[in-house]
Short mmCIF file of C-alpha atoms and ligand atoms in Angstrom, two decimals:
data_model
loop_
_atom_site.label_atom_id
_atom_site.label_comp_id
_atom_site.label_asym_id
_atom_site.label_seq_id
_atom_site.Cartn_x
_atom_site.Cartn_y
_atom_site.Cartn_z
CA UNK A 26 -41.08 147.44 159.05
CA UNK A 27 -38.25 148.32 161.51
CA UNK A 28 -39.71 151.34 164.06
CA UNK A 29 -38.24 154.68 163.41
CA UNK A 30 -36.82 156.68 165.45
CA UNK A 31 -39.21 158.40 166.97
CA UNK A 32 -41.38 154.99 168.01
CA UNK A 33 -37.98 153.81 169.46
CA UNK A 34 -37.88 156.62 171.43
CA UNK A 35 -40.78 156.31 174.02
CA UNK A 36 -38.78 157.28 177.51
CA UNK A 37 -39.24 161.46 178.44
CA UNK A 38 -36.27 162.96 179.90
CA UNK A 39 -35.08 166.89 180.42
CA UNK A 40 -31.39 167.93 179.73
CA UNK A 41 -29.97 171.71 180.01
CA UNK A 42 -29.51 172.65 176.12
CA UNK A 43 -27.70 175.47 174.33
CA UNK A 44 -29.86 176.37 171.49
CA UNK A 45 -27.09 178.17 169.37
CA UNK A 46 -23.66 179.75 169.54
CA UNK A 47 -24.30 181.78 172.42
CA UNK A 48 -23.81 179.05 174.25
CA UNK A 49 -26.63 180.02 176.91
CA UNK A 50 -27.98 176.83 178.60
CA UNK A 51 -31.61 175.94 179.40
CA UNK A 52 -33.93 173.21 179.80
CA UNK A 53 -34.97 171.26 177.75
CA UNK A 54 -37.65 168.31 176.92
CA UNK A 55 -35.60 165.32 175.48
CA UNK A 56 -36.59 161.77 174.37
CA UNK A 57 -34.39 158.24 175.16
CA UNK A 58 -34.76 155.30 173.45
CA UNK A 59 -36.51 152.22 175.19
CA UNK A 60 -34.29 149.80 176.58
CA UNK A 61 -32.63 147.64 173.78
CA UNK A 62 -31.21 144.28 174.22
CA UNK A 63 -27.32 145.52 175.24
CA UNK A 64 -28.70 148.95 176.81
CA UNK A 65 -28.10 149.68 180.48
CA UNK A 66 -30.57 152.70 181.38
CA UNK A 67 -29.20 155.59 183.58
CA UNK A 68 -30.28 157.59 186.07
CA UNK A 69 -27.87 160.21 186.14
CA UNK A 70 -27.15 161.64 189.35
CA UNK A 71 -23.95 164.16 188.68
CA UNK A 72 -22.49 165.07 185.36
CA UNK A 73 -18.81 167.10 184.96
CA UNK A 74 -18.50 170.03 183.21
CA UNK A 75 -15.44 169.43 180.76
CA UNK A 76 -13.70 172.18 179.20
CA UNK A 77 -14.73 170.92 175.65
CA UNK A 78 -18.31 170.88 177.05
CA UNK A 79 -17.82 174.89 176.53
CA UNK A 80 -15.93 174.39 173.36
CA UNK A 81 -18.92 172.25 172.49
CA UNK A 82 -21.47 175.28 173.34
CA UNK A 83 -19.94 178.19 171.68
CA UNK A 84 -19.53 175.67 168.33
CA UNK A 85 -15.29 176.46 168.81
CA UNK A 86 -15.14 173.39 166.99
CA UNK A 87 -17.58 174.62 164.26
CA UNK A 88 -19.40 170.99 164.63
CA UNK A 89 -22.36 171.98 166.56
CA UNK A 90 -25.68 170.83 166.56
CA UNK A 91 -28.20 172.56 168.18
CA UNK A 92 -30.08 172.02 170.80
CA UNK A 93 -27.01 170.21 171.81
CA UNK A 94 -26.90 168.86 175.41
CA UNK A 95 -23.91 168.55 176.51
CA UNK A 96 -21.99 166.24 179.53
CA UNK A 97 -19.70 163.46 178.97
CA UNK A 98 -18.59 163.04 182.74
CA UNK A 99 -21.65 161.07 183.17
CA UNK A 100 -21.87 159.29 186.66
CA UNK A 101 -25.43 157.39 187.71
CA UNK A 102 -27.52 154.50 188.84
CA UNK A 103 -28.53 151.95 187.20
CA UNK A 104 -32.82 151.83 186.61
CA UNK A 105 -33.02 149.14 184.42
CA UNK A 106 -31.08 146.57 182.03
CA UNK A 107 -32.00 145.09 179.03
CA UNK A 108 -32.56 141.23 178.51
CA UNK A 109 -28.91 140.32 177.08
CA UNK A 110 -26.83 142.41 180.06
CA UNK A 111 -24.63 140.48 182.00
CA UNK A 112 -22.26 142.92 183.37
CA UNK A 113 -24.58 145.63 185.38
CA UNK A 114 -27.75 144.98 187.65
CA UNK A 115 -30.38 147.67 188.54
CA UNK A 116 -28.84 149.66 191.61
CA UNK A 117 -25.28 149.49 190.48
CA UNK A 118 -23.23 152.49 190.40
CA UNK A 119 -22.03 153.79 186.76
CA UNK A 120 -20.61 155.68 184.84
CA UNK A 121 -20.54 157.17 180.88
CA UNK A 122 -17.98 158.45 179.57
CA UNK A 123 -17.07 160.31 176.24
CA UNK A 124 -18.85 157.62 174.05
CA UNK A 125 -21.74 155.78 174.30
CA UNK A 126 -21.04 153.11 170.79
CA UNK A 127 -18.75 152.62 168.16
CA UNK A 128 -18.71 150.23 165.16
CA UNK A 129 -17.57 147.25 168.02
CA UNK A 130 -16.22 145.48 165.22
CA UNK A 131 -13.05 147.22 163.68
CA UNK A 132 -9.38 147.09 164.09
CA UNK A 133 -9.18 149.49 166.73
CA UNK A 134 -12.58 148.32 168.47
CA UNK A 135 -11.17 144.76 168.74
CA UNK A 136 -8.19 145.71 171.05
CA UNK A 137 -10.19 147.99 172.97
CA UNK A 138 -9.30 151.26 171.76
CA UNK A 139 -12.93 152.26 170.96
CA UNK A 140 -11.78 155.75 171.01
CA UNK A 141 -10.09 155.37 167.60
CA UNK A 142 -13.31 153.48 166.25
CA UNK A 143 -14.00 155.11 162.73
CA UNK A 144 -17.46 154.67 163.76
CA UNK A 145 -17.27 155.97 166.85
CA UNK A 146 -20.99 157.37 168.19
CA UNK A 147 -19.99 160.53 170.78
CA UNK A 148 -21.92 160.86 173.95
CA UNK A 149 -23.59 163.68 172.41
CA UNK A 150 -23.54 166.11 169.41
CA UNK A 151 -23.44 163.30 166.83
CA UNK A 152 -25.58 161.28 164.61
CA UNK A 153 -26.70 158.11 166.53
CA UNK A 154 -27.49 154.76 164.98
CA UNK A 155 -30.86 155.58 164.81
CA UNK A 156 -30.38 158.93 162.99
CA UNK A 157 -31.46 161.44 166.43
CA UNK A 158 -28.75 163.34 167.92
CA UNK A 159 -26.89 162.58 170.71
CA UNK A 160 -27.64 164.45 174.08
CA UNK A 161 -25.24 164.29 176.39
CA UNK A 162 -25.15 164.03 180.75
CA UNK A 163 -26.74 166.89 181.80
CA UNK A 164 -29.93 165.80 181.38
CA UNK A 165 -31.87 163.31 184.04
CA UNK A 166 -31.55 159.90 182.14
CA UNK A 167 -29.50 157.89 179.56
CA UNK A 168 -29.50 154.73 177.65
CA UNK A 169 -26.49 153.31 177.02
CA UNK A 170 -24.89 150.14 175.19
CA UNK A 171 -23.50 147.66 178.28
CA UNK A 172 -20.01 147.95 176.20
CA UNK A 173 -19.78 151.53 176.64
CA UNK A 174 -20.77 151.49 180.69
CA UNK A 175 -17.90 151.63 183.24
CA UNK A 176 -18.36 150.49 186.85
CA UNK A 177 -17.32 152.63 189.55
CA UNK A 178 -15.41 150.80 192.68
CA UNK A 179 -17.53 151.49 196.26
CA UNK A 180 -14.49 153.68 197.32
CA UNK A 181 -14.83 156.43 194.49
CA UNK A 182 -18.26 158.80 195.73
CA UNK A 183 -19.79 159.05 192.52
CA UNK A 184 -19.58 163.15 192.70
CA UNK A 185 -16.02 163.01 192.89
CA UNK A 186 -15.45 160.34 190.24
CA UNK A 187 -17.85 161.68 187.83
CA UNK A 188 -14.48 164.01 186.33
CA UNK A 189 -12.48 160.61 185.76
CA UNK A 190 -14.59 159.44 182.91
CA UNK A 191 -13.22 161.74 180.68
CA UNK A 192 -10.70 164.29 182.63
CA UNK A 193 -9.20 161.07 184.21
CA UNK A 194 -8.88 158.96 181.05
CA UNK A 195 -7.33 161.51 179.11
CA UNK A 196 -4.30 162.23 181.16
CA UNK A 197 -4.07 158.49 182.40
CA UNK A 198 -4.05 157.27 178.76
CA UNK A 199 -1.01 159.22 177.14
CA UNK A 200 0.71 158.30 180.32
CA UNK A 201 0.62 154.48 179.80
CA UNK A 202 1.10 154.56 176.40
CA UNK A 203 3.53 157.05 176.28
CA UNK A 204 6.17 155.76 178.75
CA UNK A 205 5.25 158.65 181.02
CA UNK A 206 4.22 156.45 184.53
CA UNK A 207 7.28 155.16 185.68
CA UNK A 208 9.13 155.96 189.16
CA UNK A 209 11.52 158.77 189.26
CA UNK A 210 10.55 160.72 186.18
CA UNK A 211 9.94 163.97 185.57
CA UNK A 212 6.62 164.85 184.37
CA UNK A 213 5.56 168.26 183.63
CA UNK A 214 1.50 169.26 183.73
CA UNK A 215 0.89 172.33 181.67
CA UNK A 216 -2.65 173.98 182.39
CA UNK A 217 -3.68 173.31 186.23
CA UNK A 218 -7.49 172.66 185.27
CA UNK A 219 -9.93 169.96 185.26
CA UNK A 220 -7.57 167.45 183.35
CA UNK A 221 -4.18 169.10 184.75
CA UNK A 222 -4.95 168.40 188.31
CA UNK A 223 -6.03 164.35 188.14
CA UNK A 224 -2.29 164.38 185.84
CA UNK A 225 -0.95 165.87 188.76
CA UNK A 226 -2.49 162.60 191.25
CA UNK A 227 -2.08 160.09 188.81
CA UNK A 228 1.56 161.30 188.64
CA UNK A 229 2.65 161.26 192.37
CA UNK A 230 0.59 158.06 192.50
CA UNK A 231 3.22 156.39 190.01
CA UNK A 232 5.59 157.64 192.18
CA UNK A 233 7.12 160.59 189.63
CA UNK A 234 8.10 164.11 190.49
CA UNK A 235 5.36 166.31 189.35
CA UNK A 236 5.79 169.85 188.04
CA UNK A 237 3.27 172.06 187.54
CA UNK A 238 3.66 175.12 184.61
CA UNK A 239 0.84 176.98 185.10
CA UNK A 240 -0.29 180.82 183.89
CA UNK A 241 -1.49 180.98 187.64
CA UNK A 242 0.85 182.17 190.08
CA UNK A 243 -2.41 181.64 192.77
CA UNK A 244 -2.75 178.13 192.31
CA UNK A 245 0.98 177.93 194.03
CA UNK A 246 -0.07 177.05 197.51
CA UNK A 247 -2.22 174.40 196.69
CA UNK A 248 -0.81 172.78 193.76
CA UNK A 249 2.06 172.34 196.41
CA UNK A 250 -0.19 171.44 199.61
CA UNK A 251 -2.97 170.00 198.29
CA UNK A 252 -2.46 167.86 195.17
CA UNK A 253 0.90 167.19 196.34
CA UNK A 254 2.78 168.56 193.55
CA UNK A 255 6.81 168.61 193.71
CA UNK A 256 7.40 171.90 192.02
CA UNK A 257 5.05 175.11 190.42
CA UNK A 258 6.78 177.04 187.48
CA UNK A 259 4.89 179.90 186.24
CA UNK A 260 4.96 180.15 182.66
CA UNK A 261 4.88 183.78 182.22
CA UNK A 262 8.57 184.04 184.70
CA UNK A 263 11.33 184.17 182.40
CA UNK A 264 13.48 183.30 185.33
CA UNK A 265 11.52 180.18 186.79
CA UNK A 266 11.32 178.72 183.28
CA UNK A 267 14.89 179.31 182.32
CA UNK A 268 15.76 177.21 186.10
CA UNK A 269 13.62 174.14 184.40
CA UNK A 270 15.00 174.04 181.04
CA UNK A 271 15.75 170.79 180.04
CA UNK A 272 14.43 169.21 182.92
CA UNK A 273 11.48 167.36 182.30
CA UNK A 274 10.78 163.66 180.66
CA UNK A 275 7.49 164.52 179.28
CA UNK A 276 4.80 167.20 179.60
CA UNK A 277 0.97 166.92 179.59
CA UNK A 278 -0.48 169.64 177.82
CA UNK A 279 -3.94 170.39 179.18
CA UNK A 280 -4.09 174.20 177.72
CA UNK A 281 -7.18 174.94 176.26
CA UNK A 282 -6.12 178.05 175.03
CA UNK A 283 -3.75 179.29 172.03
CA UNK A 284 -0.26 179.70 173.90
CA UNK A 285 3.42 179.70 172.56
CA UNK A 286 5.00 176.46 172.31
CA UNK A 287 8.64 177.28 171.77
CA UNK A 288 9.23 178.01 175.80
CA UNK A 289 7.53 175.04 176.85
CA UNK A 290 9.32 172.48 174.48
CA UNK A 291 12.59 173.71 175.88
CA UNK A 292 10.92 172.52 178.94
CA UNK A 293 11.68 168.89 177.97
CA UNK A 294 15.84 167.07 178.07
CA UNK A 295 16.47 165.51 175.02
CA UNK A 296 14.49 162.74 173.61
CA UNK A 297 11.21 164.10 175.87
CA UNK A 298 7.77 163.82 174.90
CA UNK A 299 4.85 166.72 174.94
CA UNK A 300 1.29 165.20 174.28
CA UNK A 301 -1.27 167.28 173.89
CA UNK A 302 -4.59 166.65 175.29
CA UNK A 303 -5.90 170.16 175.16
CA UNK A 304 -7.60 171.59 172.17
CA UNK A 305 -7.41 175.25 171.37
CA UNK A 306 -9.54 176.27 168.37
CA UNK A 307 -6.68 177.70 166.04
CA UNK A 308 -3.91 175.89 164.68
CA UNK A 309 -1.15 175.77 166.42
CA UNK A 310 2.34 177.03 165.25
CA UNK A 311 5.55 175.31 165.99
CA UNK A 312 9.01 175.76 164.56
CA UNK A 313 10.49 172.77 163.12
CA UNK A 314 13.71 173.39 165.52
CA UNK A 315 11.81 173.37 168.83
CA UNK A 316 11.36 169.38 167.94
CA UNK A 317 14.38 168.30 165.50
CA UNK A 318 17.29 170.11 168.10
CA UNK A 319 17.28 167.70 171.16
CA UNK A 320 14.94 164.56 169.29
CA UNK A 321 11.65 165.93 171.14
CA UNK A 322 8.12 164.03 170.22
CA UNK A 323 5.02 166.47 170.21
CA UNK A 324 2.38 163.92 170.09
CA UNK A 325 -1.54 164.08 170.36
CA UNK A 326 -3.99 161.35 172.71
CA UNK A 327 -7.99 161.57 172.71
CA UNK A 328 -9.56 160.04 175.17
CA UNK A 329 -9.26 156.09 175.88
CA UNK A 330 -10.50 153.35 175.26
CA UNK A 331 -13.01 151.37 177.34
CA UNK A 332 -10.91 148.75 178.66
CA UNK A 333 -8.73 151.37 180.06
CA UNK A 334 -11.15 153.77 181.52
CA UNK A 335 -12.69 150.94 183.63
CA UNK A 336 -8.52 150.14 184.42
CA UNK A 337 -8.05 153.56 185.20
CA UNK A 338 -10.64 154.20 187.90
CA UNK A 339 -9.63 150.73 189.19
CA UNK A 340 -6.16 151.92 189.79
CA UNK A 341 -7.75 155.62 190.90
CA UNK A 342 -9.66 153.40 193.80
CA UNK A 343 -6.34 152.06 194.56
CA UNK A 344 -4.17 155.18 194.89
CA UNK A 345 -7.19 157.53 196.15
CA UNK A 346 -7.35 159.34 192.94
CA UNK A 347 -10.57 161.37 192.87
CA UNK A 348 -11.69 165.29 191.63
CA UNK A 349 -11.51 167.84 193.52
CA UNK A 350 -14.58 169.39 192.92
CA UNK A 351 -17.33 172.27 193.23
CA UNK A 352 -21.04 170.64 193.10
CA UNK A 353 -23.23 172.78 191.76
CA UNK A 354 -26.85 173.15 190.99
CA UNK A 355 -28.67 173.28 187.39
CA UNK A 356 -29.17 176.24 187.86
CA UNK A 357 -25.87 177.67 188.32
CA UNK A 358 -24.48 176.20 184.87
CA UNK A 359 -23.88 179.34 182.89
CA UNK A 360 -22.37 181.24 185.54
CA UNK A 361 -20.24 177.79 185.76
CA UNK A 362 -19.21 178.23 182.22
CA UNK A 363 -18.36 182.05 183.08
CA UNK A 364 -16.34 180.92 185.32
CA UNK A 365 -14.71 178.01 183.99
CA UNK A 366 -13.96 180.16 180.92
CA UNK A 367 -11.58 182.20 183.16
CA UNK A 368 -9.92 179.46 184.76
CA UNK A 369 -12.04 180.05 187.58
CA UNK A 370 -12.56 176.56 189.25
CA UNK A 371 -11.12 174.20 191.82
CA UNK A 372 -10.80 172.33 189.73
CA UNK A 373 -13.34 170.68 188.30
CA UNK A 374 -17.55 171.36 188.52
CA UNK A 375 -20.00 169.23 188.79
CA UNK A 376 -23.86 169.21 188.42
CA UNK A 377 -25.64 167.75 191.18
CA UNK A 378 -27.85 166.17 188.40
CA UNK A 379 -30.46 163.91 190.87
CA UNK A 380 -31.29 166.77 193.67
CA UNK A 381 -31.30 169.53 191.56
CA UNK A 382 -32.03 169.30 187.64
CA UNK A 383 -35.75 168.19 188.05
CA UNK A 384 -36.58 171.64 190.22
CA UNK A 385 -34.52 173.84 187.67
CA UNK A 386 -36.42 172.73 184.72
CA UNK A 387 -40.34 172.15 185.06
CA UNK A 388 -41.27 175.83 184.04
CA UNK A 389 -39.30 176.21 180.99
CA UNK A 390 -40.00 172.35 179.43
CA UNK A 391 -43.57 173.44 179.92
CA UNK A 392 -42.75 176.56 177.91
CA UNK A 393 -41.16 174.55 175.14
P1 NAP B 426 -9.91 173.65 182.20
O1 NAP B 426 -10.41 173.05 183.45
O2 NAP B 426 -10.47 174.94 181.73
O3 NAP B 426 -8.32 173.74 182.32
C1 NAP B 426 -7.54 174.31 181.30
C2 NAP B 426 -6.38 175.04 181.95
O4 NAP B 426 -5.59 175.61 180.92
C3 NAP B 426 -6.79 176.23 182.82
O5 NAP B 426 -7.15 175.88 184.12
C4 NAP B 426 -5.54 177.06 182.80
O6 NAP B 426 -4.61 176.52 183.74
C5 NAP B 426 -4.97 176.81 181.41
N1 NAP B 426 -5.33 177.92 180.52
C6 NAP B 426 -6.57 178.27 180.10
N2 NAP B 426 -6.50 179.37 179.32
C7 NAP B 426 -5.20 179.70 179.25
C8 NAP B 426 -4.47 180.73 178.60
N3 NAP B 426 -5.10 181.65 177.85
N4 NAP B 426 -3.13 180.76 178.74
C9 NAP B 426 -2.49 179.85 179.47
N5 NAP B 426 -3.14 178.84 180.14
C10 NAP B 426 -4.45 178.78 180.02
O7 NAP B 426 -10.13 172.65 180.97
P2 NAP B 426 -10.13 171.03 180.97
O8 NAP B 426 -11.51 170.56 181.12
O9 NAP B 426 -9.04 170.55 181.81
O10 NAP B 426 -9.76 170.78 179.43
C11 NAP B 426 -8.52 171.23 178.91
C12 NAP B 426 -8.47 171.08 177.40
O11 NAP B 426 -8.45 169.68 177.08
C13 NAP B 426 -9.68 171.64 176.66
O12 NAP B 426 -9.23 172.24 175.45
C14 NAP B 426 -10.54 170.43 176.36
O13 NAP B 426 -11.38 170.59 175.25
C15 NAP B 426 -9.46 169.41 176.09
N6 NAP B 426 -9.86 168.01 176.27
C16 NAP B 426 -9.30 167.11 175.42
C17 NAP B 426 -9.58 165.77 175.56
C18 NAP B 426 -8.89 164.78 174.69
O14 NAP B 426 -9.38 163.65 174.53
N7 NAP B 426 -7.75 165.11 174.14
C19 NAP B 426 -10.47 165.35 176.55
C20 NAP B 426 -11.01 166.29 177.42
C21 NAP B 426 -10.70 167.63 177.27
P3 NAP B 426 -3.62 177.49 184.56
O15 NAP B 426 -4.52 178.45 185.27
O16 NAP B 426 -2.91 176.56 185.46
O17 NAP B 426 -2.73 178.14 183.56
ZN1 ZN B 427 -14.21 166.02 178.30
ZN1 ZN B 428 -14.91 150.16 165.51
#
């Protein structure tokens, strides 16, 4: 008789859970799976906190599964490899992004675009192969399908790369397969968070001019100085936006928030693109007109796949292309998520996972 679940799952591992809507994280005594064939096991040393991380929490999405431990910007050593890996040793440095397996054998899996796998197994809050839950990177371990492991080049530190794995991949994505990487264009990046600011890099490193069209006239300075962005609009000035009409080739849309879209398409010359990465939790409303006047696409991207998240930090190495972050401790995640619901972070946070989740949790798992 094949070993249930529960047999299968013999390592002991802590992760930060929300127990329920409020969101409120805290630790938590988890279980992983011993190593399988494929698996590369994880330890994880810093995990990103991605806007749909807080999404995630507070069940916007009105998917959640609680205790859900979340983290999908997962960024580690490896401990140990199972008998059939040939692509990661023990030591190496790794990383996990948004999914950890997928059906490997579809359409979409076969040309690398695991991302659109029907079967696609989420890095956590979904129903596993072996029928537990996924829990997600900020926790102290993970087990993880070779297939679904990237490799981080020795340039990237692993605190400042952690964001790529799923901040990075997003925005670099829709720009290669939407046209939007070539010299001389004008990109726009709407919302100057955790996603907007790698568009911004991965922009300027294609060589575009990069605007910025952000609700945050204080981010001016260093959107300018720092990330090395061309131009900062901000989208509540009547007058600023009016000056870029029709400017721009294509727009990233990081907004997680509910915003009007009429302004912003007229944003974009005729024949531009808007894709939108970000994912408010109400529908959207968009008159026909914004799109069918000047033949504008509004088009959607999720991720990537794996074959182009292990390109992307490849290229990132290349160009310099890392976070700017704010490493925090375990314990400071829901003030993080306080914060980070107010736009409050430069630009991106990460847990410091391997100095600091072990002395945050020991009380409360023995409480459990
Ligand atoms: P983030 O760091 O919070 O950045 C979002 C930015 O949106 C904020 O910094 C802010 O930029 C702007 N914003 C937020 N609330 C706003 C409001 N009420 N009005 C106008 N602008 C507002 O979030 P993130 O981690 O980058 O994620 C962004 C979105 O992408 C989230 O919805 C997330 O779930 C989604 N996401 C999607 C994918 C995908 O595969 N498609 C992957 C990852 C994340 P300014 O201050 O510059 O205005
Ligand atoms: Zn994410
Ligand atoms: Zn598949």
């Amino acid at each position: 008789m094949a070993p249930t679940a529960a047999e299968q799952h013999t390592r002991k591992a802590v992760g930060l859970a929300a127990r329920d809507a409020s969101g409120h994280l805290s630790p938590l005594a988890i279980t992983r799976r011993g190593t399988g064939d494929d698996d590369v096991v994880i330890k994880i040393l810093y995990c990103g906190i991605c806007h749909s991380d807080l999404h995630s929490i507070k069940n916007e999405w009105k998917n959640g599964r609680y205790p859900m431990v979340p983290g999908h910007e997962i960024a580690g050593e490896v401990a140990e490899v199972g008998k059939n890996v040939t692509k990661f040793k023990t030591g190496d440095r790794v990383g996990v992004g948004c999914m950890v397996n997928s059906c490997q054998s579809c359409e979409s899996c076969n040309k690398g675009f695991e991302n659109h796998c029907p079967g696609i197994i989420p890095t956590y809050n979904l129903v596993d192969l072996d029928g537990t839950i996924t829990y997600g990177g900020y926790s102290s371990m993970v087990v993880v399908h070779e297939r679904f492991v990237v490799r981080f080049p020795d340039t990237i530190p692993l605190d400042k790369g952690a964001p790529l794995l799923c901040a990075g991949i997003t925005v670099y994505s829709p720009m290669k397969y939407h046209g939007l990487n070539v010299p001389g264009m004008h990109l726009g990046v709407l919302g100057l968070g955790g996603l907007g600011h790698v568009a911004v890099k991965f922009g300027k490193a294609f060589g575009m001019k990069v605007t910025v069209i952000s609700s945050s006239p204080g981010k001016k300075q260093e959107a300018l100085e720092r990330l090395g962005a061309d131009a900062f609009i901000v989208s509540k000035s009547a007058d600023e936006m009016k000056a870029a009409m029709s400017s721009m080739d294509g727009i990233i849309n990081t907004v997680s928030a509910n915003i009007p879209m009429a302004p912003l398409l007229r944003l974009l010359k005729p024949n531009g693109k808007m894709i939108l990465v970000g994912l408010p939790e109400k529908p959207m409303e968009i008159s026909p007109f914004a799109l069918v006047a000047a033949n504008k696409t509004l088009a959607g991207s999720c991720i990537g796949g794996m074959r182009d998240t292990q390109e992307m930090l490849d290229l990132a190495a290349k160009h310099d292309v890392t976070a700017d972050i704010e490493v925090i401790g375990a314990e400071y995640v829901n003030t993080a998520m306080e914060r980070l619901a107010k736009a409050d972070v430069r630009y991106r946070f990460v847990i410091d996972i391997g100095n600091t989740l072990d002395k945050a949790a020991p009380a409360a798992v023995a409480a459990e």
